[in-house]
Coordinates of N, CA and C in Angstrom, one line a residue:
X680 N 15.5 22.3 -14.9 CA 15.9 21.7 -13.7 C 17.1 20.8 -13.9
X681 N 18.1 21.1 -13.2 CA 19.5 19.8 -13.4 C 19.7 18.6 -13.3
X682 N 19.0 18.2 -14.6 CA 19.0 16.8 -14.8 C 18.0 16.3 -13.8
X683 N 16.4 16.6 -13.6 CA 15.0 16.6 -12.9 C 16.3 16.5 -11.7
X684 N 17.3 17.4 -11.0 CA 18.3 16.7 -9.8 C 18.5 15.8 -9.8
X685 N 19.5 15.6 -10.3 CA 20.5 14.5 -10.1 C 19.8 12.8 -10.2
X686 N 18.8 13.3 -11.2 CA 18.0 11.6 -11.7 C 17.2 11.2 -10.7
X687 N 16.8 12.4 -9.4 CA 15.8 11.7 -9.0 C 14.8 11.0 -9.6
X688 N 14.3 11.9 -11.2 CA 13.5 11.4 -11.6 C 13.2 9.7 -12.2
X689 N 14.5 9.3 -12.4 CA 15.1 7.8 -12.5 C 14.9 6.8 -11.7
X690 N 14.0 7.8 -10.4 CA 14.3 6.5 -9.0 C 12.9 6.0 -9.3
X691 N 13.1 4.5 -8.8 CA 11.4 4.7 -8.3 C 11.1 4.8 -7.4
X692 N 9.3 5.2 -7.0 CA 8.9 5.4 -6.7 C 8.6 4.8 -5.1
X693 N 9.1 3.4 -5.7 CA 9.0 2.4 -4.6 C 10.2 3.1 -3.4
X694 N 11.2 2.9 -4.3 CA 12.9 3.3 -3.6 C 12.6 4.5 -3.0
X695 N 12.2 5.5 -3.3 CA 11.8 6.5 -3.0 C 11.0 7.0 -1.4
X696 N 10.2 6.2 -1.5 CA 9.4 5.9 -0.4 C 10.0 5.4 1.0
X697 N 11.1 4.4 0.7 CA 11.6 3.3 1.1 C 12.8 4.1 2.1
X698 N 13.2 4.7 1.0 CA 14.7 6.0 1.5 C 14.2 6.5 2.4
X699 N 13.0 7.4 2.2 CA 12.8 8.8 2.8 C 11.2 9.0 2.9
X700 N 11.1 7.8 3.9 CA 9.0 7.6 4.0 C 8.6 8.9 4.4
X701 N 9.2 9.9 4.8 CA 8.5 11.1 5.1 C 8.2 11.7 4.0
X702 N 8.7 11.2 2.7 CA 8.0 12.5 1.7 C 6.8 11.3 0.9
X703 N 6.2 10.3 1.5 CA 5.0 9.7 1.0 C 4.3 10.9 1.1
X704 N 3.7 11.7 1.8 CA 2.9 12.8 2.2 C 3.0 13.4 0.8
X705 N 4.1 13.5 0.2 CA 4.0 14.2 -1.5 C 3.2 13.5 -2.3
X706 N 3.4 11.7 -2.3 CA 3.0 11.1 -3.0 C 1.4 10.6 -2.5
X707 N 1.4 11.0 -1.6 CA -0.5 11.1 -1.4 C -1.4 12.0 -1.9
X708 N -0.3 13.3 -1.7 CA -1.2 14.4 -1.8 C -1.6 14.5 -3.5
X709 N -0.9 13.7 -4.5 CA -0.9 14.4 -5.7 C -1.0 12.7 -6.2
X710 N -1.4 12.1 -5.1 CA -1.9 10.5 -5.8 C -1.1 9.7 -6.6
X711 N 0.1 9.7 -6.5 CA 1.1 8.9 -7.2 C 1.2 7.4 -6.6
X712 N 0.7 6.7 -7.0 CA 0.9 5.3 -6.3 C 2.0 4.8 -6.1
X713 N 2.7 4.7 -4.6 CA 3.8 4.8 -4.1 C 4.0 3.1 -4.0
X714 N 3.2 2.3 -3.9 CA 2.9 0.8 -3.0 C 3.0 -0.1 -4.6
X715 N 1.8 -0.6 -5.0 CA 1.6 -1.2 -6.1 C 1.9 -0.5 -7.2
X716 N 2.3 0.5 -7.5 CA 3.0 0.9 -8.7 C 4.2 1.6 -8.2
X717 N 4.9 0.9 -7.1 CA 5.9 1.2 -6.5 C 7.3 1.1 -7.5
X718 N 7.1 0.0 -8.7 CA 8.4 -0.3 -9.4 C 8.2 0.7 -10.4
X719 N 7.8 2.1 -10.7 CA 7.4 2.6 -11.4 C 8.9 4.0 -11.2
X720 N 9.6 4.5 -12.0 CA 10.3 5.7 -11.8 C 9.5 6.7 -11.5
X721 N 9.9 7.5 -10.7 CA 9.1 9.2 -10.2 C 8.5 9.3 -12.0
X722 N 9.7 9.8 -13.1 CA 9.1 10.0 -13.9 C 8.0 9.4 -14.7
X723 N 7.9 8.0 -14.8 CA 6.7 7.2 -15.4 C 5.2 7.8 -14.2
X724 N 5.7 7.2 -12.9 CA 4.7 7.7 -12.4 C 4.1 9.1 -12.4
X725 N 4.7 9.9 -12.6 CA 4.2 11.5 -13.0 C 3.5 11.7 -14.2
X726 N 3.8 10.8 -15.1 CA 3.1 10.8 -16.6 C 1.7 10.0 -16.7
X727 N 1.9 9.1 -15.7 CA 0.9 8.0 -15.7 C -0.5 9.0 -14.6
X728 N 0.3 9.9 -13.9 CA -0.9 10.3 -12.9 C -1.3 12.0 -13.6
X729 N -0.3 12.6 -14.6 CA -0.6 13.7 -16.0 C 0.0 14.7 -14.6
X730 N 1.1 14.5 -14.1 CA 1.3 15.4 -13.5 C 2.9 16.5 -13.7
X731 N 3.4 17.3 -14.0 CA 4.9 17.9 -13.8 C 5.7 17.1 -13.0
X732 N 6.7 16.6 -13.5 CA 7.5 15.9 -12.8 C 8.4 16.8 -11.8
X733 N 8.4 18.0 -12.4 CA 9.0 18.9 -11.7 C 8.4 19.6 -10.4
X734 N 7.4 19.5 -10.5 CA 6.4 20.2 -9.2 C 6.8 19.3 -8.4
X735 N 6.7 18.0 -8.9 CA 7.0 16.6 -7.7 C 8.1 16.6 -7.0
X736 N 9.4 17.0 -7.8 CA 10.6 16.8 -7.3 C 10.9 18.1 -6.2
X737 N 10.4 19.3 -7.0 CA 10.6 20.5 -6.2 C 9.7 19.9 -5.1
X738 N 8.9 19.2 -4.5 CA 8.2 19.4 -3.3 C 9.1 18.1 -2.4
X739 N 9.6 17.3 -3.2 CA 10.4 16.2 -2.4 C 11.4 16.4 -1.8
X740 N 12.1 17.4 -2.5 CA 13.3 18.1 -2.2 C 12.9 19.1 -1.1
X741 N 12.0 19.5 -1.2 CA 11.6 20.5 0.2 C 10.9 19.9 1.4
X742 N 10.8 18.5 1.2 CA 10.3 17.4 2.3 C 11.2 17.7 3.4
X743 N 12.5 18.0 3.1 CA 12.9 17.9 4.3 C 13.2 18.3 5.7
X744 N 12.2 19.6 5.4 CA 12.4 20.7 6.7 C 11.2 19.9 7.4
X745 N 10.9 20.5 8.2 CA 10.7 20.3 9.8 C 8.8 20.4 10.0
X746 N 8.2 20.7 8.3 CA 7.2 20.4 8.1 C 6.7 19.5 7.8
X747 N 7.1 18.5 7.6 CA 7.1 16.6 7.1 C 7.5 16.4 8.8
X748 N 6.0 15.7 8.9 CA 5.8 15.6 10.8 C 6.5 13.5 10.3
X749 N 6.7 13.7 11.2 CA 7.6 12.6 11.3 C 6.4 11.1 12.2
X750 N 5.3 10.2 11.7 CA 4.4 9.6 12.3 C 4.8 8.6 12.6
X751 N 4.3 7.5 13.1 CA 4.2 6.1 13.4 C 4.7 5.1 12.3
X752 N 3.5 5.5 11.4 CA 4.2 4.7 10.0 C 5.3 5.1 9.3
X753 N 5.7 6.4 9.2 CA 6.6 7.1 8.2 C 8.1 6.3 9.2
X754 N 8.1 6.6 10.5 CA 9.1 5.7 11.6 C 9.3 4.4 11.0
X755 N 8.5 3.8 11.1 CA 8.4 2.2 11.1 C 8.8 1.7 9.4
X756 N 8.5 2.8 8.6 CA 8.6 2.1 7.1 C 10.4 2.5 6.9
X757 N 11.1 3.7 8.0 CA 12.3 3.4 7.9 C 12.7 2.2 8.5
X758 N 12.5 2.6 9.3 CA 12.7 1.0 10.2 C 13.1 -0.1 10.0
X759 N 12.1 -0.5 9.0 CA 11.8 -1.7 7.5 C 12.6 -2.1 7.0
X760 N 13.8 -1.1 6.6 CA 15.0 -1.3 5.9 C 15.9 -2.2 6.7
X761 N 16.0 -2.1 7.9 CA 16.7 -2.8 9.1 C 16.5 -3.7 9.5
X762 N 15.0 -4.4 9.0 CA 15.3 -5.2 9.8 C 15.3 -6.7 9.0
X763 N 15.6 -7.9 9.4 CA 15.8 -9.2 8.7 C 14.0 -9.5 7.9
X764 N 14.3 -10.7 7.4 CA 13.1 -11.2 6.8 C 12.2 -11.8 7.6
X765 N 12.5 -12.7 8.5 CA 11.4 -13.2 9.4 C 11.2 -11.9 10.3
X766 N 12.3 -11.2 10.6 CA 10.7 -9.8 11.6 C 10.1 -9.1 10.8
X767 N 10.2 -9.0 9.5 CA 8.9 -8.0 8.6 C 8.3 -8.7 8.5
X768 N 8.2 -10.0 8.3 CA 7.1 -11.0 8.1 C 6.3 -10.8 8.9
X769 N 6.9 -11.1 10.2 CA 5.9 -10.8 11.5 C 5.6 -9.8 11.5
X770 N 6.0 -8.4 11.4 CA 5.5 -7.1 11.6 C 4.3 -7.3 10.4
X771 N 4.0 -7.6 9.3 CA 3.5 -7.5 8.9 C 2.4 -7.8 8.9
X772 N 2.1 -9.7 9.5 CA 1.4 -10.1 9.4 C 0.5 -10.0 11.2
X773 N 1.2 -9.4 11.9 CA 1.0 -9.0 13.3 C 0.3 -7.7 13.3
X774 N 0.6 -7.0 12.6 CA 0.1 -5.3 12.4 C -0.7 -5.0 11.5
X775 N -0.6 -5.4 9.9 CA -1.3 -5.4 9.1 C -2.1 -6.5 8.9
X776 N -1.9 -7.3 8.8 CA -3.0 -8.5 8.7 C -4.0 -8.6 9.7
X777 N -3.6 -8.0 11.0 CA -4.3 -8.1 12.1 C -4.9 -7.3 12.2
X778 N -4.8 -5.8 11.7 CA -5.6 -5.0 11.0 C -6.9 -5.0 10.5
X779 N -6.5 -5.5 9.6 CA -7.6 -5.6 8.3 C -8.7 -7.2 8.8
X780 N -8.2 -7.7 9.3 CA -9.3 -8.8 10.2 C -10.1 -8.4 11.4
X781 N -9.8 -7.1 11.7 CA -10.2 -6.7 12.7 C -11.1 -5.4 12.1
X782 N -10.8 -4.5 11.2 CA -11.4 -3.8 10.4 C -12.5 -4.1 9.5
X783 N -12.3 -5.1 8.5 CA -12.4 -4.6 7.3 C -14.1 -5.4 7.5
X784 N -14.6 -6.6 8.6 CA -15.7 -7.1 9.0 C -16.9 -5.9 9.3
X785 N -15.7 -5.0 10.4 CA -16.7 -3.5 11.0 C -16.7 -2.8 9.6
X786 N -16.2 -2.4 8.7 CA -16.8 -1.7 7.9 C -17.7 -2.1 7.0
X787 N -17.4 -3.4 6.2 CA -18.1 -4.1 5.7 C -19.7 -3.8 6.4
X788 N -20.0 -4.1 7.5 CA -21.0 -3.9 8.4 C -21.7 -2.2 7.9
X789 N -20.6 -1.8 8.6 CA -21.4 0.6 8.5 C -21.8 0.3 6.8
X790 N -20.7 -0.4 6.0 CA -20.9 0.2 4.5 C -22.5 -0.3 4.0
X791 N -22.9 -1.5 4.9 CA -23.9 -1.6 3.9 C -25.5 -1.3 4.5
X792 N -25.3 -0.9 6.1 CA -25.9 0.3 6.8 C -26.4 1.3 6.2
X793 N -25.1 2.0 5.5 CA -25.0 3.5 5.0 C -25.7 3.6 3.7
X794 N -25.0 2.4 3.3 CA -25.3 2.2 1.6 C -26.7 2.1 1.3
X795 N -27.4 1.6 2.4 CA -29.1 1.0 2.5 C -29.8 2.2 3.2
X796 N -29.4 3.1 3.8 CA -30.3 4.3 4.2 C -29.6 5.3 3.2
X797 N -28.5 5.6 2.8 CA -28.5 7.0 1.9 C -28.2 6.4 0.2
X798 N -28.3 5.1 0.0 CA -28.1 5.1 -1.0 C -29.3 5.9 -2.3
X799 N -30.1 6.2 -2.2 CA -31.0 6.9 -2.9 C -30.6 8.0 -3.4
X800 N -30.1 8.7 -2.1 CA -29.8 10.3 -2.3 C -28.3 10.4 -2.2
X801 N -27.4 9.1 -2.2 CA -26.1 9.3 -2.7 C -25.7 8.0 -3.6
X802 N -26.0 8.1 -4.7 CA -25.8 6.5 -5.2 C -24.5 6.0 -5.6
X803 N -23.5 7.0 -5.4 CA -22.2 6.8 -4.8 C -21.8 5.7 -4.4
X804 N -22.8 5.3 -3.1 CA -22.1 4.6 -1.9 C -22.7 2.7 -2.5
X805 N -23.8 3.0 -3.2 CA -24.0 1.7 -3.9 C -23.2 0.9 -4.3
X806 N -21.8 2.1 -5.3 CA -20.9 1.6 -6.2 C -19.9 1.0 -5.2
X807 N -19.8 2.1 -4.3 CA -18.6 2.0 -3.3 C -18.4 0.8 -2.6
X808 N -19.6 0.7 -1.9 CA -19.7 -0.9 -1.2 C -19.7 -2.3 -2.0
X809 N -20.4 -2.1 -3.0 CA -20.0 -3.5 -4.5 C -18.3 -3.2 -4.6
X810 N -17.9 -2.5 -4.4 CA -16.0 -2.5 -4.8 C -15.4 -2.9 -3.2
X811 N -16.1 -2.5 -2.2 CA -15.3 -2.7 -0.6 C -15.7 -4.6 -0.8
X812 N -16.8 -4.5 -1.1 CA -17.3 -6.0 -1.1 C -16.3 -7.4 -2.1
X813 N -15.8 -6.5 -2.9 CA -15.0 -7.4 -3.9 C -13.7 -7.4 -2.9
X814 N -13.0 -6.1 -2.3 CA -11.9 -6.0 -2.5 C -12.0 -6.7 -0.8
X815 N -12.6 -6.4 -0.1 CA -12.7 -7.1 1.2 C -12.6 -9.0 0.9
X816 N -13.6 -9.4 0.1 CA -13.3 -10.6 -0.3 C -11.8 -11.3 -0.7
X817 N -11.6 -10.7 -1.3 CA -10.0 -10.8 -2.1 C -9.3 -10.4 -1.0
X818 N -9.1 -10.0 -0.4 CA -7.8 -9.8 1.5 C -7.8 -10.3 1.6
X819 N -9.5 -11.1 2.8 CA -9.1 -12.1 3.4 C -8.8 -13.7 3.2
X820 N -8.9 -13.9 1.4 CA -8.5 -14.9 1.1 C -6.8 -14.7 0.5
X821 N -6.6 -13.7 0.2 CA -4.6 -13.3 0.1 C -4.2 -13.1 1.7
X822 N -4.9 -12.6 2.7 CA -3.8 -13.3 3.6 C -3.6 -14.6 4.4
X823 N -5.2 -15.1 3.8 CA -5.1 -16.7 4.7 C -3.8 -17.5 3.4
X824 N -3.4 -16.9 2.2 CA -2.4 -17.4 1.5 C -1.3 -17.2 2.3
X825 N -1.0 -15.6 2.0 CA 0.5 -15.5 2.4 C 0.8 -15.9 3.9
X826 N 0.3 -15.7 4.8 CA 0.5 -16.5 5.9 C 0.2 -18.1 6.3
X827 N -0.8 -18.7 5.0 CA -0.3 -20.4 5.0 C 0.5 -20.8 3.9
X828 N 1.1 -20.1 3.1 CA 1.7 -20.6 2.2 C 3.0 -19.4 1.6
X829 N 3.1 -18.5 0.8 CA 3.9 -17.7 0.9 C 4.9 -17.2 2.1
X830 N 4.7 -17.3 3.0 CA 5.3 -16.0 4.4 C 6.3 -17.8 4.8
X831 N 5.7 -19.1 5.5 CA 6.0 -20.0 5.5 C 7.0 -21.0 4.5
X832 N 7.3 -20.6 3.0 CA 7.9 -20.9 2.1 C 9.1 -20.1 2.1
X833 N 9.1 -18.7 2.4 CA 9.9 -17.6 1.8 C 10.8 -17.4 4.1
X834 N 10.5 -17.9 4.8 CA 11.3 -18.5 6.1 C 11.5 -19.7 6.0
X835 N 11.4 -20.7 5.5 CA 12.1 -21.8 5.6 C 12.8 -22.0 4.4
X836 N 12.6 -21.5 3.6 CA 13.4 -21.9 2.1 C 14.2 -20.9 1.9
X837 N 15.4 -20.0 2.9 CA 16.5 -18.7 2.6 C 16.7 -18.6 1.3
X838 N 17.1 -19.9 0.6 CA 17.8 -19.7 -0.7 C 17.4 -20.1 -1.8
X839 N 15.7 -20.1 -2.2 CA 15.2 -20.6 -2.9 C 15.3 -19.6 -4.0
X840 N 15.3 -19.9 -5.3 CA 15.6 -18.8 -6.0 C 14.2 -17.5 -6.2
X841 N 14.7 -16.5 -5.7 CA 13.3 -15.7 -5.9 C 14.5 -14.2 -6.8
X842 N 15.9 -14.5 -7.2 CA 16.3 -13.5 -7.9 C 15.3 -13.1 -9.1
X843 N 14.8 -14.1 -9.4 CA 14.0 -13.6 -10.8 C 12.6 -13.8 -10.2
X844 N 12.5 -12.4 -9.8 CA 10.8 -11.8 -9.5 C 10.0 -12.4 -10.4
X845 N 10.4 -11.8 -11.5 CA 9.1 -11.9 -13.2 C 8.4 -13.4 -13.4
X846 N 9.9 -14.4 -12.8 CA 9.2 -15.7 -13.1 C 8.7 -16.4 -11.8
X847 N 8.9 -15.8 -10.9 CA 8.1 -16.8 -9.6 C 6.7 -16.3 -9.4
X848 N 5.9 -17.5 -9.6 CA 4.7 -17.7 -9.7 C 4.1 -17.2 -7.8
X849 N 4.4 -17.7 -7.1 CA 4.0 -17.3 -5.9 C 3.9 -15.5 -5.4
X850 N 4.9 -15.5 -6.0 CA 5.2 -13.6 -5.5 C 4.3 -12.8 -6.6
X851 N 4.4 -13.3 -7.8 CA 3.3 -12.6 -8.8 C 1.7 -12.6 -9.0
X852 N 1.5 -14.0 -8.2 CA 0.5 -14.1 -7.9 C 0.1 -12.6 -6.6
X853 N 1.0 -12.7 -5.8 CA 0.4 -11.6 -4.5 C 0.2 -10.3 -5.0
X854 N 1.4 -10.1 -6.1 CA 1.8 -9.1 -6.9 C 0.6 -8.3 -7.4
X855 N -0.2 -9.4 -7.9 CA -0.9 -9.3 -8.9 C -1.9 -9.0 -8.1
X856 N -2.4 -9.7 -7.0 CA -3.4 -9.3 -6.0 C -3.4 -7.5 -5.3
X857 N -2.2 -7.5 -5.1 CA -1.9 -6.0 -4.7 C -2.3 -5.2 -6.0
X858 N -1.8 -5.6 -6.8 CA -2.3 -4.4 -8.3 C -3.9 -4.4 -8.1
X859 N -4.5 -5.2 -7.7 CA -6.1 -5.6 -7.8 C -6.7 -4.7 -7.0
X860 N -6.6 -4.6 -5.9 CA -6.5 -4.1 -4.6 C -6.2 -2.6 -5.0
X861 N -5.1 -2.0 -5.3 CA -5.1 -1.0 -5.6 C -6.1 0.1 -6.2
X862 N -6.1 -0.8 -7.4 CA -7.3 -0.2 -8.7 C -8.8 -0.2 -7.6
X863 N -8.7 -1.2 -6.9 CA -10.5 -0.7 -6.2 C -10.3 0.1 -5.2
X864 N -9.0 0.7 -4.3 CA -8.7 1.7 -3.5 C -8.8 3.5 -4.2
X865 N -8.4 2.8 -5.7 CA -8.6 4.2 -6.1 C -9.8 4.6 -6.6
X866 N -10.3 3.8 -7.6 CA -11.9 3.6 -7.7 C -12.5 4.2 -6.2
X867 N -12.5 3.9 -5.2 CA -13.3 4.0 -4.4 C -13.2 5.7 -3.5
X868 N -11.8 6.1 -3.7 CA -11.0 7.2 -3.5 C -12.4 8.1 -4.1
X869 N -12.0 8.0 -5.8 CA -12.6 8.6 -6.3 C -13.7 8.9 -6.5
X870 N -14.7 7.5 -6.5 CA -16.0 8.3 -6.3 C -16.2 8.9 -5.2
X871 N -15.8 8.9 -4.0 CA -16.4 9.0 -2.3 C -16.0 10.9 -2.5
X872 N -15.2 11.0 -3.9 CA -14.4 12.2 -3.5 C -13.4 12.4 -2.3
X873 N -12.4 11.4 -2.3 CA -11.5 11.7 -1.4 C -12.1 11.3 0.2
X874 N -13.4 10.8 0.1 CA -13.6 10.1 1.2 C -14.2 11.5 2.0
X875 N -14.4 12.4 1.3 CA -15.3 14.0 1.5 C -16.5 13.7 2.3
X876 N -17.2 14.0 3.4 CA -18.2 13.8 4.0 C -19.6 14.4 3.4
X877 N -20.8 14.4 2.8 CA -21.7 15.2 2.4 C -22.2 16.0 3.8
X878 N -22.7 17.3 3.6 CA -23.2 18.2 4.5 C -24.6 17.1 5.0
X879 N -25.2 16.2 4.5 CA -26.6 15.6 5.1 C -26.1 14.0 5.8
X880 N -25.0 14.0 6.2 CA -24.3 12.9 6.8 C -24.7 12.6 7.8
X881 N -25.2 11.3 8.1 CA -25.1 10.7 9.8 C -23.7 10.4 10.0
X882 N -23.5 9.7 11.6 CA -22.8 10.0 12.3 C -21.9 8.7 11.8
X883 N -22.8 7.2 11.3 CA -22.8 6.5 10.7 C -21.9 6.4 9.3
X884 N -22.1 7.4 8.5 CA -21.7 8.0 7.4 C -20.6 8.3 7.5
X885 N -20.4 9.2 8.8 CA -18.9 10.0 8.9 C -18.3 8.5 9.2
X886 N -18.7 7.8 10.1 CA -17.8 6.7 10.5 C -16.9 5.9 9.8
X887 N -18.4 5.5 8.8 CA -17.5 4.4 7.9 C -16.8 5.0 6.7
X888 N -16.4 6.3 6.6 CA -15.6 7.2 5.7 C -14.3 7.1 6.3
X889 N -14.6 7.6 7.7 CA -12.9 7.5 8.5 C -12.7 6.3 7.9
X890 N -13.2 5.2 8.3 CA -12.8 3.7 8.6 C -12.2 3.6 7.4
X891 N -12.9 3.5 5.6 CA -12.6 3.3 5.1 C -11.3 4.2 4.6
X892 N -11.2 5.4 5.0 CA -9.6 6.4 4.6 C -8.8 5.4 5.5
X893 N -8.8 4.7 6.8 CA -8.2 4.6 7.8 C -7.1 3.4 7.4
X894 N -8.8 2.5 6.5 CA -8.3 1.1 6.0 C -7.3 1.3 4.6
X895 N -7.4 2.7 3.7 CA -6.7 2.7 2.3 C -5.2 3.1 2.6
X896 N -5.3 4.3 3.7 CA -3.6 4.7 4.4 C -2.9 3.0 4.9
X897 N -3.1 2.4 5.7 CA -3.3 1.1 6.0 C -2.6 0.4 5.0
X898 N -4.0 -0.4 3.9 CA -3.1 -1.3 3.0 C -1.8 -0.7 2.2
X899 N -1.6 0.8 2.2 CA -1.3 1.6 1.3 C 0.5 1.3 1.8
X900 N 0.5 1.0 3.0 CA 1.8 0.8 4.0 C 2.0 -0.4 3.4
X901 N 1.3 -1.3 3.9 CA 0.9 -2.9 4.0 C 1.8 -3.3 2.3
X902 N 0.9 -2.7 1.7 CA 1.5 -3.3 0.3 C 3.2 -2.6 0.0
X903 N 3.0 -1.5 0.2 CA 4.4 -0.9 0.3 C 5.7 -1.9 0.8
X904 N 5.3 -2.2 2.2 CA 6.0 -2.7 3.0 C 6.5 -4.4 2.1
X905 N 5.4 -4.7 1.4 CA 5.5 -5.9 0.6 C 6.6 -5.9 -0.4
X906 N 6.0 -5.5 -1.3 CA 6.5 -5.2 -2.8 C 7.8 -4.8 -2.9
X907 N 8.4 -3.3 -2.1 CA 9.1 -2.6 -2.2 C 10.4 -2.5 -1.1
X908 N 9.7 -3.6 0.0 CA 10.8 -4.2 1.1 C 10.7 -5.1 0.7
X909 N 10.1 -6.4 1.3 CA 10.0 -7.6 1.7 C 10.6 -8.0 0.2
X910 N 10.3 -8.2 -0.7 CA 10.8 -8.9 -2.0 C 11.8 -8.2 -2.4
X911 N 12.4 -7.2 -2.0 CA 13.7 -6.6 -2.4 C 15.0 -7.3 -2.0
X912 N 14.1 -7.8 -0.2 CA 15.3 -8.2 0.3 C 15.6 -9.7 0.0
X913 N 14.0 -10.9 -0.1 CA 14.3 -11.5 -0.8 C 15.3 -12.1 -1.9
X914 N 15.8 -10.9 -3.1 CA 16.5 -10.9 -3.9 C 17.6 -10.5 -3.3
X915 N 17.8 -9.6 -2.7 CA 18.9 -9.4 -2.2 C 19.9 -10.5 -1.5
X916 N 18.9 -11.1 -1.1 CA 19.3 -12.1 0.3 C 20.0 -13.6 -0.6
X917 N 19.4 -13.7 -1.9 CA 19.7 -14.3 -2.6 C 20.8 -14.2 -3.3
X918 N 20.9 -12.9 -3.9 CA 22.1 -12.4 -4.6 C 23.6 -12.3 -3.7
X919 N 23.0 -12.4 -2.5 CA 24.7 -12.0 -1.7 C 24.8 -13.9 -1.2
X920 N 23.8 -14.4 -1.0 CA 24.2 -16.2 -1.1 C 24.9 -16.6 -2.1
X921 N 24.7 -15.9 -3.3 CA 25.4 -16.6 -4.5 C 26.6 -15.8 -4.7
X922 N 26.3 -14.6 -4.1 CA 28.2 -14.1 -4.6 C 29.3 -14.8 -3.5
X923 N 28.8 -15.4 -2.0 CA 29.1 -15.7 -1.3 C 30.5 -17.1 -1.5

């Protein structure tokens, strides 16, 4: 292939996403973590998930017919690019945060419903709910942060130096929380089997499986929208203050 095309393989994953949100649908389907291992190149991330980097590219490149349905989020994460720092903030914390406070209590609820009537004959859901239970914990105390302290810092302080990502303790800290977060979305991916329904399911069962795919698509934006916008422009915003 010519040069994996023209270095797509060189981009990351994050950028990638960011350009051209319609072809996340690739990076779902074949599990490449697009969000929290968003600073990762297509190619690292292809090796890290044991996949052909070329299968990848051939299907990105073919994202762009008229089969890649054009959603709500895939709209909105172009969108992203456009708009300033205090309205992603707000979008973020208006859509997604508002989200997951509204969610993540109702599932929490079915999960341990489900977990307590079929856990015998799926001990799956045992695992599952001890990892919703950590990772539900760990949200709602990262976003009563970033909206009393991060989101608050990073609008009133334009020009605080955040060029150097690696050493600001605030942003690595969330950073670090999204990597966290991740690892129990996939963990959880995985045992549920892709969030697969068993043929002996209640209705209960089916529910809190939507809820929880509903909640992983979700953060999956959420953190995206963080890591791979919001602190980009950060730097950005910084870098054209100082050439200014």
């Amino acid at each position: 292939m010519e040069k994996a095309v023209n270095g797509l393989n060189l981009k990351s994953v994050g950028e990638i996403a960011s350009q051209n949100p319609e072809k996340i649908k690739v990076f779902k389907k074949y599990g490449i973590d697009f969000c929290c291992g968003g600073s990762k190149t297509l190619k690292e991330a292809c090796e890290t998930a044991g996949i052909d980097e070329n299968v990848i590219i051939a299907e990105l490149n073919n994202g762009d017919d008229k089969t890649m349905s054009h959603n709500e989020n895939t709209f909105l994460i172009q969108k992203a690019k456009d708009w300033d720092i205090d309205f992603l903030i707000d979008y973020i914390v208006n859509i997604h945060h508002t989200f997951l406070r509204v969610h993540l209590p109702e599932a929490k609820e079915y999960m341990e419903k489900v977990a307590g009537v079929h856990g015998k004959s799926h001990p799956e859901l045992i695992k599952i709910k001890e990892l919703f239970t950590k990772m539900a914990s760990t949200l709602m105390l990262h976003l009563d942060k970033e909206e009393k302290e991060l989101f608050p810092h990073i609008k009133n302080l334009k020009n605080i130096p955040y060029e150097n990502m690696k050493e600001n303790k605030e942003i690595q800290d969330i950073i670090y929380e999204h990597e966290y977060v991740g690892y129990i979305l996939k963990e959880m991916d995985s045992l549920s089997s892709h969030y697969l329904v068993p043929a002996d399911a209640c209705a209960s069962y089916k529910h809190v499986y939507e809820l929880l795919k509903e909640l992983m698509d979700d953060i999956m934006v959420h953190i995206h929208l963080e890591n791979n916008v919001l602190f980009k422009k950060i730097g950005e915003t910084f870098q054209n203050s100082v050439s200014v």
